[in-house]
Short mmCIF file of C-alpha atoms in Angstrom, two decimals:
data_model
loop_
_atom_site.label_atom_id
_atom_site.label_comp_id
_atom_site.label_asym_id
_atom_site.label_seq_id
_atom_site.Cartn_x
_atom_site.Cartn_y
_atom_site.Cartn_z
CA UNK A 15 -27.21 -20.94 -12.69
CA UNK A 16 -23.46 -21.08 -12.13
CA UNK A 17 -20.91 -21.23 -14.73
CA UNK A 18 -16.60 -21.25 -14.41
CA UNK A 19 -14.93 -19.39 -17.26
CA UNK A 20 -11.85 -21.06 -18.26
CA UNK A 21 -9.22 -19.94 -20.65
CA UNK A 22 -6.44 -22.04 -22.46
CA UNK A 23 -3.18 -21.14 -20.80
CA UNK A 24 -0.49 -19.90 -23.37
CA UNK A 25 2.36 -21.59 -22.82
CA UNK A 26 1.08 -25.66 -21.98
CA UNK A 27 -2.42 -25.77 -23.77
CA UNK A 28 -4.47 -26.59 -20.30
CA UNK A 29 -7.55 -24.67 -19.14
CA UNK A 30 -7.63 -23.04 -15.50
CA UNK A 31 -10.58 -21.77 -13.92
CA UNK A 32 -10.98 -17.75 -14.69
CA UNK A 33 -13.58 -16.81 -12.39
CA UNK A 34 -16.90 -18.90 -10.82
CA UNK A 35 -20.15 -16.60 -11.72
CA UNK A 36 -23.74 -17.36 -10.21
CA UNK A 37 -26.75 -16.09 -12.71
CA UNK A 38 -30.34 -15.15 -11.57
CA UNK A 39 -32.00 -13.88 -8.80
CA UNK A 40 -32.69 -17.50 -6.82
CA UNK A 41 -29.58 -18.47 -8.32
CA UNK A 42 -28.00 -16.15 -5.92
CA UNK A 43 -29.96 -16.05 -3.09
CA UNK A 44 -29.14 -19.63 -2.90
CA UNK A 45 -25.72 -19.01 -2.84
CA UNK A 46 -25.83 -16.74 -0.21
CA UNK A 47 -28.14 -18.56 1.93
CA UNK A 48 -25.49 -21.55 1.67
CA UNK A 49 -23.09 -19.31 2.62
CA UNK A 50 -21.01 -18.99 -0.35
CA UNK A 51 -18.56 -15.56 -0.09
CA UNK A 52 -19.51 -13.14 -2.53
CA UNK A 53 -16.77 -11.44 -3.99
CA UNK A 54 -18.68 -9.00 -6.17
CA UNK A 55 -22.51 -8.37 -7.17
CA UNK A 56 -23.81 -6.21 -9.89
CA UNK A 57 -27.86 -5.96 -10.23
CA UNK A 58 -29.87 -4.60 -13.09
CA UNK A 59 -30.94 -0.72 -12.64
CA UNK A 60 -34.48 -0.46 -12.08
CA UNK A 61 -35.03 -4.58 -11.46
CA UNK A 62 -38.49 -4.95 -9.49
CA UNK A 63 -40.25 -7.69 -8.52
CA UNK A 64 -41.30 -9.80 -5.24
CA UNK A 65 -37.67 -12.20 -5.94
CA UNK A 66 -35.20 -8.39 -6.24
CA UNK A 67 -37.06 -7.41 -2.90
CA UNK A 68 -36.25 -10.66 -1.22
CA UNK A 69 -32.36 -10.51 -2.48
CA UNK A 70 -32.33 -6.99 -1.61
CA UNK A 71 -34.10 -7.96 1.82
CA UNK A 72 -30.90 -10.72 2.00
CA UNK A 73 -27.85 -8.52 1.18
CA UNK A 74 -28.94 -6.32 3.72
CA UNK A 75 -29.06 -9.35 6.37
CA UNK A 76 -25.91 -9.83 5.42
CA UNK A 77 -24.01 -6.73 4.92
CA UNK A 78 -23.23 -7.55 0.87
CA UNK A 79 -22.69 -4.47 -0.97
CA UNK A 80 -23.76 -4.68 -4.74
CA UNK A 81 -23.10 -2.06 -7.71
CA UNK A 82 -26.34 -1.35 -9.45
CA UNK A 83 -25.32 -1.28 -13.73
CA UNK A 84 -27.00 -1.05 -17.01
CA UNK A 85 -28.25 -4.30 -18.44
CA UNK A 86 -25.40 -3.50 -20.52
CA UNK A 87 -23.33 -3.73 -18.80
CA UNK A 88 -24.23 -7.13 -17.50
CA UNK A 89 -24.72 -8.36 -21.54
CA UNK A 90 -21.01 -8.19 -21.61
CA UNK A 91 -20.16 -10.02 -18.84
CA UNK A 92 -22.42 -12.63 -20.00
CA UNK A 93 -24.83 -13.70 -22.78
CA UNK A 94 -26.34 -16.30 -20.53
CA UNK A 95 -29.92 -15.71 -18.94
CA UNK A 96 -29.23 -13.53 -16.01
CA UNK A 97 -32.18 -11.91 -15.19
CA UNK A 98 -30.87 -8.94 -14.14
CA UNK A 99 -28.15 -10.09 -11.68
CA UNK A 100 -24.82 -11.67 -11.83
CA UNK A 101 -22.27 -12.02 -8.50
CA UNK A 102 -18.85 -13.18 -8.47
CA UNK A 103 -17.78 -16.18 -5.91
CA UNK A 104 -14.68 -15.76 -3.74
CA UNK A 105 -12.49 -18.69 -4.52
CA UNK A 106 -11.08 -17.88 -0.60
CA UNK A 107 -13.52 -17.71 3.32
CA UNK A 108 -13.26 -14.46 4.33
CA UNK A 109 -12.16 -14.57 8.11
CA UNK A 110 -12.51 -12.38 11.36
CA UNK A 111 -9.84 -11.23 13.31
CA UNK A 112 -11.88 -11.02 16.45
CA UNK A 113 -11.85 -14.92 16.50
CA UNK A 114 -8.88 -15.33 14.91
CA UNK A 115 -6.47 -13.07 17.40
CA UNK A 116 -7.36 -14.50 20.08
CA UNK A 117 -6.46 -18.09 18.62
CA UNK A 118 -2.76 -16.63 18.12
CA UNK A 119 -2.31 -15.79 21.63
CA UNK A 120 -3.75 -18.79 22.74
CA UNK A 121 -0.88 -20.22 20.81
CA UNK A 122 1.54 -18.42 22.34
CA UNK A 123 2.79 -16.45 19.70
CA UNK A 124 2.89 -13.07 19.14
CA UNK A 125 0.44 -11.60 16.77
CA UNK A 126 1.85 -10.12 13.44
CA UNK A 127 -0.81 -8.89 11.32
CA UNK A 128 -0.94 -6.68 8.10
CA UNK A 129 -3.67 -4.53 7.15
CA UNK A 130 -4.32 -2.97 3.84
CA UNK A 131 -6.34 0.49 3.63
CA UNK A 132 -7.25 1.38 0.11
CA UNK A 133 -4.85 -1.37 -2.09
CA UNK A 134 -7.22 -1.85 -4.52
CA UNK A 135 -4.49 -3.45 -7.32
CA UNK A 136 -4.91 -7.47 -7.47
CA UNK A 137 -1.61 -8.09 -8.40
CA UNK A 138 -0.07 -5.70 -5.25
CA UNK A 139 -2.98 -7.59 -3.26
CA UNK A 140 -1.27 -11.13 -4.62
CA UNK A 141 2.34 -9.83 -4.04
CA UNK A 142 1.62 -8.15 -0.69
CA UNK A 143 -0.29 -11.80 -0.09
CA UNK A 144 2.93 -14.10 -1.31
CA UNK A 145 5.14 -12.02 1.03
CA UNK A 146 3.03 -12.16 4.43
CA UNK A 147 2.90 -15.66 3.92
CA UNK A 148 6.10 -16.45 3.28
CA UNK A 149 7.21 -14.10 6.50
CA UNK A 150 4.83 -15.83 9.29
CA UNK A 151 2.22 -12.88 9.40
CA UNK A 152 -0.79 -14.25 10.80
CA UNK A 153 -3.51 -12.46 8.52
CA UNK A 154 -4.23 -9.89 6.39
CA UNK A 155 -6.65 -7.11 7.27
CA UNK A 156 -9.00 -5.74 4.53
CA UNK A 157 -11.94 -3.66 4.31
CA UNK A 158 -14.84 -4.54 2.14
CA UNK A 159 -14.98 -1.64 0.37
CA UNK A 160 -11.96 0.07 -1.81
CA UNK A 161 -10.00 -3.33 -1.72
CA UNK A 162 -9.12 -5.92 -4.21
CA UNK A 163 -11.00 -8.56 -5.29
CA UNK A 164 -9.26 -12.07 -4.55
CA UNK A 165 -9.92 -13.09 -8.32
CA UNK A 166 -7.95 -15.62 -10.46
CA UNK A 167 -5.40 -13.07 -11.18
CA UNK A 168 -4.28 -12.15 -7.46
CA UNK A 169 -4.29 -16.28 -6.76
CA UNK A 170 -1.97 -16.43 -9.69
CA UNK A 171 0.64 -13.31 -8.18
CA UNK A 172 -0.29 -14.40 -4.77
CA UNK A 173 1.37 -17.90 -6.01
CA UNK A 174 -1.51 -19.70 -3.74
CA UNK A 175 -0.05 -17.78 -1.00
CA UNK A 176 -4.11 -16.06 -0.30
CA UNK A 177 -5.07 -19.74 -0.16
CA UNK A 178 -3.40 -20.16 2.71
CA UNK A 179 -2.93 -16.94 4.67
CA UNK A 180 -6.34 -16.08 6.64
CA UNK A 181 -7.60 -12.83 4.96
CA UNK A 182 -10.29 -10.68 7.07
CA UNK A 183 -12.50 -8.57 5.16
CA UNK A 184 -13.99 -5.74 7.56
CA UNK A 185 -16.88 -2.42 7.13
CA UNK A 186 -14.00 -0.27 9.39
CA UNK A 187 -10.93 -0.74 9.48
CA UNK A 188 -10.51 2.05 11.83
CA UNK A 189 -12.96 0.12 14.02
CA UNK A 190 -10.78 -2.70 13.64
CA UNK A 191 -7.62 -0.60 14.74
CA UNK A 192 -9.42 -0.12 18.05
CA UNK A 193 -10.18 -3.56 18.70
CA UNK A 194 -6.66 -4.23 17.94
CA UNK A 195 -5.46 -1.68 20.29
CA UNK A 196 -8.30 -2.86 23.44
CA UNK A 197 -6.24 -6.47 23.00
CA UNK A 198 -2.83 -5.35 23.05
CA UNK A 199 -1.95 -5.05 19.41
CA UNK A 200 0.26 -1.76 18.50
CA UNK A 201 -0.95 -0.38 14.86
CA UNK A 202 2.35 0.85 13.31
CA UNK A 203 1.27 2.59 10.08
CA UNK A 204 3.84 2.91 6.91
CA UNK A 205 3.51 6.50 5.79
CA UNK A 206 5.44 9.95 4.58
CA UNK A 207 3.84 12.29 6.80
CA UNK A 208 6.28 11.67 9.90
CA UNK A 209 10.27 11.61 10.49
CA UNK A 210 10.21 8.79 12.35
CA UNK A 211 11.90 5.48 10.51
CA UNK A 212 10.46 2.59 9.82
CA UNK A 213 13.83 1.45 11.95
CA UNK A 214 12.71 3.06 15.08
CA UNK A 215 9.78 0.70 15.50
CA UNK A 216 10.41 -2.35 18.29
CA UNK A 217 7.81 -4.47 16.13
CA UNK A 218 9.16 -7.60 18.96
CA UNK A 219 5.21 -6.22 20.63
CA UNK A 220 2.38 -7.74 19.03
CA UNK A 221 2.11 -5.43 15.78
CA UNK A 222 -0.11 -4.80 12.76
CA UNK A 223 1.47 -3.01 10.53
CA UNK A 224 -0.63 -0.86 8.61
CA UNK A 225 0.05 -0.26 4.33
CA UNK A 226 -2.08 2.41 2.65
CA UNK A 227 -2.92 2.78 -1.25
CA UNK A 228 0.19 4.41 -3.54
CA UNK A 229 -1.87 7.82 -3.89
CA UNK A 230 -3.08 8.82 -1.06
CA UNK A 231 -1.74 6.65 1.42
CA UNK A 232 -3.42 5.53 4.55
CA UNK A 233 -6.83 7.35 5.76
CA UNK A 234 -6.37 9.82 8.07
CA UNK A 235 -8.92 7.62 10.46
CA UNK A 236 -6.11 5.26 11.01
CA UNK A 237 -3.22 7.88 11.55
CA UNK A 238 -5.14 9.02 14.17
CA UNK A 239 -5.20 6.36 16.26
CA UNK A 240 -1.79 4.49 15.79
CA UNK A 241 1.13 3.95 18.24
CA UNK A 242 3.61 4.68 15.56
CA UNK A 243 3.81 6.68 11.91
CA UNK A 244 7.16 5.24 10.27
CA UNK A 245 8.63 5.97 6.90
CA UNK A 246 10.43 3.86 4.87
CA UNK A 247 14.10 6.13 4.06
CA UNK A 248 14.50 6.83 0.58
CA UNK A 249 17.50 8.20 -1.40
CA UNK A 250 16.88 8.06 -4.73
CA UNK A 251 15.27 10.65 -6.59
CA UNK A 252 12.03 8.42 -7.21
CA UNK A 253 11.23 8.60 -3.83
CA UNK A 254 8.34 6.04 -3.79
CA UNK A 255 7.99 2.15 -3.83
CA UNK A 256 5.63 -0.03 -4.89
CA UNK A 257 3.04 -1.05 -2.19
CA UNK A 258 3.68 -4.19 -2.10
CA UNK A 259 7.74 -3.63 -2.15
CA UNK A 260 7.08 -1.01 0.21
CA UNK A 261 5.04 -3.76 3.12
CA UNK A 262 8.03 -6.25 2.01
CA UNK A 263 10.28 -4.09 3.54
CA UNK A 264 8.67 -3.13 6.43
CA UNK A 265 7.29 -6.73 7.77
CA UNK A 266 11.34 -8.11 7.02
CA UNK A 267 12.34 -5.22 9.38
CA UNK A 268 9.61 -6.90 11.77
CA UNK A 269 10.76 -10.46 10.99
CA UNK A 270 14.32 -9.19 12.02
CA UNK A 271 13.73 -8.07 14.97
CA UNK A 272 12.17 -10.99 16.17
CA UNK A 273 14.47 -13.79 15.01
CA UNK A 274 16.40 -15.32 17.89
CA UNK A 275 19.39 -12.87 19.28
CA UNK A 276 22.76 -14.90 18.58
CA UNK A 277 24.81 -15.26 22.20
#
């Protein structure tokens, strides 16, 4: 069973779509085998049965990770008949950068990519989303764990923008970093544990600039392997952006760089 929860905006009395929910255990397993992208899936603790084995059996074909909950839990997302299982569609196709980057150097152009280690915030996710699309960055790299859900709410902030921009969703990013590096990407990663500047980067190479979460920044994985650490210069006595300010600022230094030199 599938059902769209709509709400009655505010300010002109229409309904939007909130989210798109399947119910049920075939329900799902439908969904998946038609290749719908699941954005999130929670199933009943303790749920046995011939049908959990076989959608168990599928996720792992697939790689879909799941959160097992109280039926509780699941009550309150819904009083409809869920048997146990609900999963949340992506309202966006998940893309990989393995076929995608070499599409953008088919092109011609030079690749400009953004990956996100650990943003977990839908409305940074939107922001960050709104600003690499209005820039020219070719995708956004995510993993699928510890990111944010592309939900109603980060479409809304993203202002369509993650309709539009290809989004990858990855299990390592760090594996990811090396592929990068093996085609001739440079990983540049934003981040207070070096002196260099952000401003010291020639980002005119093909570049994928790399934003970590506001707490702990980006994993030490990814710092490990990356052509440059760069640091945004701060000189207030906040000393700290916003995420999404913060990846703003860096891919505009990028965009600078590359625009046309006037003779």
């Amino acid at each position: 069973m599938q059902g769209n929860f709509q709400r009655r905006d505010r300010d002109h009395g229409e309904r939007r779509e909130v989210n798109q929910m399947v119910f049920g255990i075939r329900a799902v397993i439908e969904a998946i085998d038609s290749g719908k992208e699941i954005e999130s899936l929670f199933v009943q603790r303790g749920l046995s049965g011939s049908l959990i084995l076989e959608l168990k059996s599928l996720l792992k074909e697939h790689d879909i990770a799941f959160q097992q909950v109280p039926i509780e839990k699941l009550n309150r997302i819904t009083r409809k008949n869920h048997q146990g299982v609900i999963a949340v569609i992506s309202p966006i196709t998940y893309q990989n950068i393995e076929d995608l980057l070499p599409q953008i150097y088919e092109k011609g152009e030079t690749p400009l990519l953004l990956m996100l280690d650990g943003v977990t915030d839908v409305r940074n996710m939107g922001a960050i989303a709104r600003t690499a699309e209005c820039s020219g960055v070719h995708a956004i790299i995510v993993p699928k764990k510890g990111s944010a859900e592309i939900n109603p709410d980060a479409i809304k902030t993203s202002a369509g923008a993650l309709y539009k921009i290809p989004v990858c969703r990855h299990d390592s990013l760090s594996k990811v970093g090396k592929f990068l590096i093996d085609s001739g990407v440079q990983l540049v990663v934003s981040t207070e544990k070096t002196t260099s500047s952000i401003y010291d980067v020639d980002y005119t190479a093909p570049t994928c600039v790399i934003m970590g979460a506001e707490d702990v920044g980006v994993s030490n994985d990814l710092i490990r392997i990356a052509d440059n650490l760069a640091k945004i210069p701060m000189y207030g006595e906040i000393g700290s952006l916003n995420v999404s300010v913060s990846a703003a600022v860096v891919i505009y230094e990028a965009i600078r760089q590359r625009l046309p030199k006037k003779s």
